[in-house]
Amino acid sequence: MEGLNENEIAPLSSLDVWEDDVLKRYPEDGTKKAKEEFRNYDSPENDSVREFYRLNHKYQTYDNVLAKKANFLKFDKKEMPWWAAMDYLNTLVDDSDPDTSLDQLQHLLQTAEAIRADGHPDWFVLTGFIHDLGKVLCLFGEPQWNVVGDTFPVGCKFSDKIVFPEFFAANPDNDDERFNTKYGVYTHQCGLDNIHMSWGHDEYLYHITKDHLPEPALYMIRYHSFYSQHRENAYDHLLNTHDKEMFKWVDKFNPYDLYSKSPKPPVVAELKPYYEDLIAKYLPETVKL
Ligand SMILES: [Fe+2]
Ligand SMILES: [Fe+2]
């Protein structure tokens, strides 16, 4: 990404600003708020979310995804033990107001602890614990819109169910007849495994973990930000029957990701031995990033 200025790399004061916005869009009580209800006031935070999506929708092209895969799926950036990688992710402290937000490790532990408290299998707990590790992409200099944000298929028409659909007008794929039809380069219910999703932390971590975790865990990791599908079914014409079955797990995971902020922050030192054991059970000793 040459020629990007600092505002284009980091329009959000923190990655949490995106997650807070998702939470406003899909509140825990299940009401789907009308867009106008929460966007019709101006605030610096709203403006930064708008700007974030403007950049995301403009630059997440088919070619961007192929280029990012060619680079990051070489996994030649860093190699370290898993817990060290979680600590590394936690150096991503970019909030202007650290008092009001959780650090990355706290979010991951809260998500995982809520899953554990509900008695789910240990691989599900581990999935909660690592699901955002892909955000280390930011530490490799990737702009925020190539790391977080709602994800969506590229290579076919952008759904108007995706947040801020109007910003896709500036995406070159929108005017490219290979990519701007309902199916684009894909076919009816060809299955998500044959589809390129917009680039971000979800897809990246999927490739890191794909040989080590059960399939439902991999769906949770890979599609946890694909809100236009798991909340709005915008791409039913691309999912196959197996994807639909597996999306039940994505739906199960999502509330833990969004709604598990507890007022009492988990004590890392107390929980570390349990999570180190889980890591040792399922994952190799080191992670290649
Ligand atoms: Fe995430
Ligand atoms: Fe998350």
mmCIF file of C-alpha atoms and ligand atoms in Angstrom:
data_model
loop_
_atom_site.group_PDB
_atom_site.id
_atom_site.type_symbol
_atom_site.label_atom_id
_atom_site.label_comp_id
_atom_site.label_asym_id
_atom_site.label_seq_id
_atom_site.Cartn_x
_atom_site.Cartn_y
_atom_site.Cartn_z
ATOM 1 C CA MET A 1 0.000 0.000 0.000
ATOM 2 C CA GLU A 2 2.095 2.822 -1.200
ATOM 3 C CA GLY A 3 1.123 6.414 -0.865
ATOM 4 C CA LEU A 4 -1.138 6.050 2.144
ATOM 5 C CA ASN A 5 -0.912 8.804 4.699
ATOM 6 C CA GLU A 6 -1.188 8.248 8.435
ATOM 7 C CA ASN A 7 -4.925 8.949 8.535
ATOM 8 C CA GLU A 8 -5.477 6.291 5.922
ATOM 9 C CA ILE A 9 -3.480 3.747 7.910
ATOM 10 C CA ALA A 10 -5.178 4.380 11.236
ATOM 11 C CA PRO A 11 -8.465 6.299 10.964
ATOM 12 C CA LEU A 12 -9.650 4.760 14.267
ATOM 13 C CA SER A 13 -8.109 5.797 17.584
ATOM 14 C CA SER A 14 -8.277 2.085 18.486
ATOM 15 C CA LEU A 15 -9.439 -1.161 16.902
ATOM 16 C CA ASP A 16 -12.041 -1.289 19.675
ATOM 17 C CA VAL A 17 -13.848 1.606 18.045
ATOM 18 C CA TRP A 18 -14.847 -0.747 15.226
ATOM 19 C CA GLU A 19 -16.020 -3.402 17.687
ATOM 20 C CA ASP A 20 -17.990 -0.856 19.698
ATOM 21 C CA ASP A 21 -19.712 0.177 16.494
ATOM 22 C CA VAL A 22 -20.617 -3.443 15.676
ATOM 23 C CA LEU A 23 -22.080 -3.695 19.164
ATOM 24 C CA LYS A 24 -24.246 -0.649 18.517
ATOM 25 C CA ARG A 25 -25.393 -2.186 15.257
ATOM 26 C CA TYR A 26 -26.224 -5.551 16.817
ATOM 27 C CA PRO A 27 -27.140 -4.841 20.446
ATOM 28 C CA GLU A 28 -27.424 -7.710 22.882
ATOM 29 C CA ASP A 29 -31.204 -7.418 23.268
ATOM 30 C CA GLY A 30 -31.500 -8.532 19.658
ATOM 31 C CA THR A 31 -33.161 -5.397 18.351
ATOM 32 C CA LYS A 32 -31.743 -4.386 15.036
ATOM 33 C CA LYS A 33 -31.543 -0.665 15.209
ATOM 34 C CA ALA A 34 -32.504 1.356 12.205
ATOM 35 C CA LYS A 35 -29.380 2.871 10.692
ATOM 36 C CA GLU A 36 -30.665 6.366 11.289
ATOM 37 C CA GLU A 37 -31.175 5.698 14.972
ATOM 38 C CA PHE A 38 -27.509 5.512 15.788
ATOM 39 C CA ARG A 39 -25.846 7.336 12.940
ATOM 40 C CA ASN A 40 -27.739 10.574 12.824
ATOM 41 C CA TYR A 41 -25.530 12.380 15.252
ATOM 42 C CA ASP A 42 -22.059 13.675 14.605
ATOM 43 C CA SER A 43 -19.289 12.688 16.918
ATOM 44 C CA PRO A 44 -15.575 12.223 16.374
ATOM 45 C CA GLU A 45 -16.029 8.493 16.931
ATOM 46 C CA ASN A 46 -18.814 8.162 14.368
ATOM 47 C CA ASP A 47 -16.769 10.165 11.894
ATOM 48 C CA SER A 48 -13.769 7.893 12.353
ATOM 49 C CA VAL A 49 -15.900 4.775 11.830
ATOM 50 C CA ARG A 50 -17.309 6.284 8.627
ATOM 51 C CA GLU A 51 -13.834 7.113 7.415
ATOM 52 C CA PHE A 52 -12.638 3.622 8.345
ATOM 53 C CA TYR A 53 -15.374 2.022 6.234
ATOM 54 C CA ARG A 54 -14.839 4.453 3.395
ATOM 55 C CA LEU A 55 -11.231 3.265 3.140
ATOM 56 C CA ASN A 56 -12.112 -0.393 3.742
ATOM 57 C CA HIS A 57 -14.736 -0.461 1.017
ATOM 58 C CA LYS A 58 -12.596 1.473 -1.421
ATOM 59 C CA TYR A 59 -9.417 -0.595 -1.053
ATOM 60 C CA GLN A 60 -10.659 -4.148 -0.349
ATOM 61 C CA THR A 61 -10.464 -5.322 -3.936
ATOM 62 C CA TYR A 62 -9.985 -8.808 -5.366
ATOM 63 C CA ASP A 63 -6.380 -7.886 -6.181
ATOM 64 C CA ASN A 64 -5.762 -6.570 -2.656
ATOM 65 C CA VAL A 65 -6.839 -9.928 -1.222
ATOM 66 C CA LEU A 66 -4.622 -11.919 -3.575
ATOM 67 C CA ALA A 67 -1.657 -9.666 -2.809
ATOM 68 C CA LYS A 68 -2.153 -9.924 0.963
ATOM 69 C CA LYS A 69 -2.456 -13.711 0.763
ATOM 70 C CA ALA A 70 0.705 -13.934 -1.327
ATOM 71 C CA ASN A 71 2.561 -11.938 1.290
ATOM 72 C CA PHE A 72 1.174 -13.017 4.667
ATOM 73 C CA LEU A 73 0.506 -16.693 3.963
ATOM 74 C CA LYS A 74 4.245 -17.173 3.613
ATOM 75 C CA PHE A 75 4.392 -16.802 7.418
ATOM 76 C CA ASP A 76 7.906 -15.479 7.235
ATOM 77 C CA LYS A 77 7.523 -12.492 9.562
ATOM 78 C CA LYS A 78 8.036 -13.945 13.039
ATOM 79 C CA GLU A 79 8.028 -17.223 14.916
ATOM 80 C CA MET A 80 7.414 -17.536 18.650
ATOM 81 C CA PRO A 81 5.649 -19.625 21.306
ATOM 82 C CA TRP A 82 1.870 -19.067 21.322
ATOM 83 C CA TRP A 83 1.735 -17.301 24.654
ATOM 84 C CA ALA A 84 4.518 -14.973 23.549
ATOM 85 C CA ALA A 85 2.450 -14.218 20.450
ATOM 86 C CA MET A 86 -0.511 -13.280 22.648
ATOM 87 C CA ASP A 87 1.790 -10.955 24.584
ATOM 88 C CA TYR A 88 3.048 -9.567 21.296
ATOM 89 C CA LEU A 89 -0.540 -8.863 20.204
ATOM 90 C CA ASN A 90 -0.998 -7.042 23.475
ATOM 91 C CA THR A 91 1.632 -4.495 22.525
ATOM 92 C CA LEU A 92 -1.061 -3.182 20.205
ATOM 93 C CA VAL A 93 -2.068 -0.457 22.609
ATOM 94 C CA ASP A 94 -3.406 2.307 20.510
ATOM 95 C CA ASP A 95 -6.283 3.697 22.478
ATOM 96 C CA SER A 96 -6.397 7.352 23.327
ATOM 97 C CA ASP A 97 -8.288 6.461 26.505
ATOM 98 C CA PRO A 98 -6.802 3.299 28.000
ATOM 99 C CA ASP A 99 -9.030 3.525 31.100
ATOM 100 C CA THR A 100 -12.224 2.735 29.258
ATOM 101 C CA SER A 101 -11.121 -0.097 27.055
ATOM 102 C CA LEU A 102 -9.815 -3.589 27.541
ATOM 103 C CA ASP A 103 -6.497 -4.578 26.108
ATOM 104 C CA GLN A 104 -6.470 -7.352 23.519
ATOM 105 C CA LEU A 105 -5.555 -10.091 25.980
ATOM 106 C CA GLN A 106 -8.380 -9.070 28.313
ATOM 107 C CA HIS A 107 -10.904 -9.252 25.479
ATOM 108 C CA LEU A 108 -9.644 -12.697 24.504
ATOM 109 C CA LEU A 109 -9.669 -14.015 28.066
ATOM 110 C CA GLN A 110 -13.148 -12.634 28.726
ATOM 111 C CA THR A 111 -14.481 -14.222 25.552
ATOM 112 C CA ALA A 112 -12.857 -17.552 26.382
ATOM 113 C CA GLU A 113 -13.874 -17.507 30.045
ATOM 114 C CA ALA A 114 -17.515 -16.852 29.114
ATOM 115 C CA ILE A 115 -17.404 -19.837 26.731
ATOM 116 C CA ARG A 116 -15.811 -21.983 29.434
ATOM 117 C CA ALA A 117 -18.355 -20.919 32.047
ATOM 118 C CA ASP A 118 -21.131 -22.186 29.759
ATOM 119 C CA GLY A 119 -19.562 -25.643 29.688
ATOM 120 C CA HIS A 120 -18.539 -25.785 26.031
ATOM 121 C CA PRO A 121 -15.779 -28.134 24.766
ATOM 122 C CA ASP A 122 -12.190 -27.107 25.422
ATOM 123 C CA TRP A 123 -11.414 -26.457 21.734
ATOM 124 C CA PHE A 124 -14.266 -23.917 21.725
ATOM 125 C CA VAL A 125 -12.690 -22.199 24.756
ATOM 126 C CA LEU A 126 -9.313 -22.160 23.007
ATOM 127 C CA THR A 127 -10.937 -20.659 19.918
ATOM 128 C CA GLY A 128 -12.316 -17.841 22.042
ATOM 129 C CA PHE A 129 -8.874 -17.281 23.469
ATOM 130 C CA ILE A 130 -7.013 -16.950 20.177
ATOM 131 C CA HIS A 131 -9.708 -15.681 17.775
ATOM 132 C CA ASP A 132 -8.257 -12.172 17.411
ATOM 133 C CA LEU A 133 -4.570 -13.046 17.286
ATOM 134 C CA GLY A 134 -4.621 -12.168 13.580
ATOM 135 C CA LYS A 135 -4.746 -8.524 14.609
ATOM 136 C CA VAL A 136 -0.955 -8.699 14.841
ATOM 137 C CA LEU A 137 -1.238 -7.677 11.179
ATOM 138 C CA CYS A 138 -1.420 -4.124 12.527
ATOM 139 C CA LEU A 139 1.987 -4.634 14.112
ATOM 140 C CA PHE A 140 3.339 -5.539 10.692
ATOM 141 C CA GLY A 141 2.270 -2.139 9.419
ATOM 142 C CA GLU A 142 -1.023 -3.111 7.802
ATOM 143 C CA PRO A 143 -3.643 -0.349 7.762
ATOM 144 C CA GLN A 144 -6.612 -0.930 10.092
ATOM 145 C CA TRP A 145 -9.014 -1.495 7.195
ATOM 146 C CA ASN A 146 -6.877 -4.494 6.115
ATOM 147 C CA VAL A 147 -7.084 -5.999 9.604
ATOM 148 C CA VAL A 148 -10.530 -5.410 11.108
ATOM 149 C CA GLY A 149 -13.982 -4.422 9.906
ATOM 150 C CA ASP A 150 -16.901 -6.501 8.671
ATOM 151 C CA THR A 151 -15.630 -8.998 6.108
ATOM 152 C CA PHE A 152 -17.356 -9.882 2.826
ATOM 153 C CA PRO A 153 -16.644 -11.818 -0.383
ATOM 154 C CA VAL A 154 -14.614 -10.072 -3.081
ATOM 155 C CA GLY A 155 -14.860 -11.088 -6.744
ATOM 156 C CA CYS A 156 -18.634 -10.665 -6.912
ATOM 157 C CA LYS A 157 -21.181 -7.918 -6.330
ATOM 158 C CA PHE A 158 -20.949 -6.245 -2.923
ATOM 159 C CA SER A 159 -24.155 -6.757 -0.968
ATOM 160 C CA ASP A 160 -26.155 -3.742 0.101
ATOM 161 C CA LYS A 161 -26.542 -5.517 3.452
ATOM 162 C CA ILE A 162 -22.906 -4.684 4.239
ATOM 163 C CA VAL A 163 -22.524 -1.683 6.497
ATOM 164 C CA PHE A 164 -22.084 1.611 4.531
ATOM 165 C CA PRO A 165 -22.717 -0.024 1.137
ATOM 166 C CA GLU A 166 -22.566 3.354 -0.591
ATOM 167 C CA PHE A 167 -18.791 3.436 -0.123
ATOM 168 C CA PHE A 168 -18.340 0.540 -2.545
ATOM 169 C CA ALA A 169 -18.936 3.009 -5.377
ATOM 170 C CA ALA A 170 -15.257 3.966 -5.035
ATOM 171 C CA ASN A 171 -14.040 0.353 -5.247
ATOM 172 C CA PRO A 172 -12.593 -0.358 -8.712
ATOM 173 C CA ASP A 173 -14.122 -3.880 -8.678
ATOM 174 C CA ASN A 174 -17.515 -2.233 -8.628
ATOM 175 C CA ASP A 175 -16.951 -1.112 -12.227
ATOM 176 C CA ASP A 176 -15.202 -4.284 -13.363
ATOM 177 C CA GLU A 177 -17.532 -6.616 -15.198
ATOM 178 C CA ARG A 178 -15.604 -9.685 -14.044
ATOM 179 C CA PHE A 179 -16.511 -8.880 -10.465
ATOM 180 C CA ASN A 180 -19.681 -6.798 -10.362
ATOM 181 C CA THR A 181 -22.380 -9.388 -11.084
ATOM 182 C CA LYS A 182 -24.295 -11.369 -8.470
ATOM 183 C CA TYR A 183 -21.935 -14.357 -8.850
ATOM 184 C CA GLY A 184 -18.863 -12.646 -10.318
ATOM 185 C CA VAL A 185 -16.055 -15.214 -10.579
ATOM 186 C CA TYR A 186 -18.068 -17.766 -8.539
ATOM 187 C CA THR A 187 -20.976 -20.131 -9.160
ATOM 188 C CA HIS A 188 -24.261 -20.929 -7.435
ATOM 189 C CA GLN A 189 -23.620 -22.295 -3.918
ATOM 190 C CA CYS A 190 -20.001 -23.059 -4.775
ATOM 191 C CA GLY A 191 -19.109 -23.008 -1.075
ATOM 192 C CA LEU A 192 -17.176 -20.499 0.997
ATOM 193 C CA ASP A 193 -13.969 -22.457 0.706
ATOM 194 C CA ASN A 194 -13.886 -21.447 -2.960
ATOM 195 C CA ILE A 195 -14.433 -17.776 -2.207
ATOM 196 C CA HIS A 196 -11.977 -15.032 -1.406
ATOM 197 C CA MET A 197 -13.087 -12.985 1.583
ATOM 198 C CA SER A 198 -11.917 -9.423 2.156
ATOM 199 C CA TRP A 199 -8.540 -9.516 3.877
ATOM 200 C CA GLY A 200 -8.272 -9.247 7.643
ATOM 201 C CA HIS A 201 -7.462 -10.888 10.962
ATOM 202 C CA ASP A 202 -10.108 -13.594 10.497
ATOM 203 C CA GLU A 203 -8.786 -15.071 7.265
ATOM 204 C CA TYR A 204 -5.172 -14.760 8.426
ATOM 205 C CA LEU A 205 -5.697 -16.712 11.667
ATOM 206 C CA TYR A 206 -7.741 -19.334 9.818
ATOM 207 C CA HIS A 207 -4.675 -20.180 7.720
ATOM 208 C CA ILE A 208 -2.467 -20.266 10.819
ATOM 209 C CA THR A 209 -4.747 -22.728 12.631
ATOM 210 C CA LYS A 210 -6.330 -24.776 9.852
ATOM 211 C CA ASP A 211 -4.364 -27.977 10.450
ATOM 212 C CA HIS A 212 -4.835 -27.980 14.198
ATOM 213 C CA LEU A 213 -8.417 -27.221 15.261
ATOM 214 C CA PRO A 214 -11.767 -28.947 14.632
ATOM 215 C CA GLU A 215 -13.748 -27.649 11.696
ATOM 216 C CA PRO A 216 -16.380 -25.729 13.704
ATOM 217 C CA ALA A 217 -13.538 -23.795 15.364
ATOM 218 C CA LEU A 218 -12.126 -22.929 11.965
ATOM 219 C CA TYR A 219 -15.484 -21.580 10.780
ATOM 220 C CA MET A 220 -15.760 -19.459 13.921
ATOM 221 C CA ILE A 221 -12.295 -18.030 13.356
ATOM 222 C CA ARG A 222 -12.627 -17.480 9.629
ATOM 223 C CA TYR A 223 -16.103 -15.938 9.509
ATOM 224 C CA HIS A 224 -16.563 -14.207 12.841
ATOM 225 C CA SER A 225 -16.646 -10.747 11.215
ATOM 226 C CA PHE A 226 -18.813 -11.814 8.241
ATOM 227 C CA TYR A 227 -21.816 -10.011 9.694
ATOM 228 C CA SER A 228 -23.688 -9.556 6.424
ATOM 229 C CA GLN A 229 -23.973 -13.342 6.269
ATOM 230 C CA HIS A 230 -24.340 -14.508 9.830
ATOM 231 C CA ARG A 231 -26.689 -11.688 10.769
ATOM 232 C CA GLU A 232 -28.384 -10.906 7.429
ATOM 233 C CA ASN A 233 -27.951 -13.981 5.172
ATOM 234 C CA ALA A 234 -26.782 -11.751 2.337
ATOM 235 C CA TYR A 235 -24.748 -14.447 0.568
ATOM 236 C CA ASP A 236 -26.961 -17.530 0.810
ATOM 237 C CA HIS A 237 -26.467 -17.975 -2.948
ATOM 238 C CA LEU A 238 -22.747 -18.718 -2.379
ATOM 239 C CA LEU A 239 -22.887 -20.930 0.728
ATOM 240 C CA ASN A 240 -23.271 -24.671 0.231
ATOM 241 C CA THR A 241 -25.258 -26.887 2.582
ATOM 242 C CA HIS A 242 -22.151 -27.730 4.613
ATOM 243 C CA ASP A 243 -21.364 -24.031 5.138
ATOM 244 C CA LYS A 244 -24.919 -23.477 6.347
ATOM 245 C CA GLU A 245 -24.590 -26.300 8.827
ATOM 246 C CA MET A 246 -21.242 -24.953 10.076
ATOM 247 C CA PHE A 247 -22.580 -21.403 10.415
ATOM 248 C CA LYS A 248 -24.574 -22.600 13.404
ATOM 249 C CA TRP A 249 -21.214 -22.597 15.167
ATOM 250 C CA VAL A 250 -20.380 -19.103 13.962
ATOM 251 C CA ASP A 251 -23.729 -17.982 15.377
ATOM 252 C CA LYS A 252 -22.945 -19.713 18.652
ATOM 253 C CA PHE A 253 -19.576 -18.002 18.893
ATOM 254 C CA ASN A 254 -20.616 -14.475 18.003
ATOM 255 C CA PRO A 255 -22.420 -13.470 21.218
ATOM 256 C CA TYR A 256 -19.335 -14.412 23.238
ATOM 257 C CA ASP A 257 -17.213 -12.163 21.056
ATOM 258 C CA LEU A 258 -19.597 -9.221 21.290
ATOM 259 C CA TYR A 259 -21.268 -9.435 24.672
ATOM 260 C CA SER A 260 -18.814 -10.947 27.126
ATOM 261 C CA LYS A 261 -17.306 -7.768 28.518
ATOM 262 C CA SER A 262 -17.441 -8.232 32.260
ATOM 263 C CA PRO A 263 -16.793 -5.460 34.758
ATOM 264 C CA LYS A 264 -14.243 -7.604 36.570
ATOM 265 C CA PRO A 265 -11.158 -8.017 34.390
ATOM 266 C CA PRO A 266 -9.701 -11.536 34.364
ATOM 267 C CA VAL A 267 -6.442 -12.023 36.236
ATOM 268 C CA VAL A 268 -3.962 -13.111 33.604
ATOM 269 C CA ALA A 269 -1.517 -14.823 35.963
ATOM 270 C CA GLU A 270 -4.275 -17.014 37.436
ATOM 271 C CA LEU A 271 -5.567 -18.139 34.070
ATOM 272 C CA LYS A 272 -2.291 -18.568 32.229
ATOM 273 C CA PRO A 273 -1.593 -22.208 33.306
ATOM 274 C CA TYR A 274 -5.021 -23.372 32.082
ATOM 275 C CA TYR A 275 -4.588 -21.678 28.697
ATOM 276 C CA GLU A 276 -1.001 -22.865 28.316
ATOM 277 C CA ASP A 277 -2.313 -26.431 28.748
ATOM 278 C CA LEU A 278 -5.043 -25.866 26.154
ATOM 279 C CA ILE A 279 -2.510 -24.477 23.708
ATOM 280 C CA ALA A 280 -0.234 -27.475 24.287
ATOM 281 C CA LYS A 281 -3.131 -29.865 23.695
ATOM 282 C CA TYR A 282 -4.108 -28.518 20.271
ATOM 283 C CA LEU A 283 -1.428 -26.288 18.820
ATOM 284 C CA PRO A 284 2.229 -26.659 17.881
ATOM 285 C CA GLU A 285 4.820 -25.210 20.210
ATOM 286 C CA THR A 286 5.406 -22.120 18.157
ATOM 287 C CA VAL A 287 3.284 -20.023 15.863
ATOM 288 C CA LYS A 288 4.646 -18.758 12.565
ATOM 289 C CA LEU A 289 3.321 -15.323 11.688
HETATM 290 FE FE FE B 1 -12.239 -10.356 15.654
HETATM 291 FE FE FE B 2 -13.056 -10.437 19.159
#
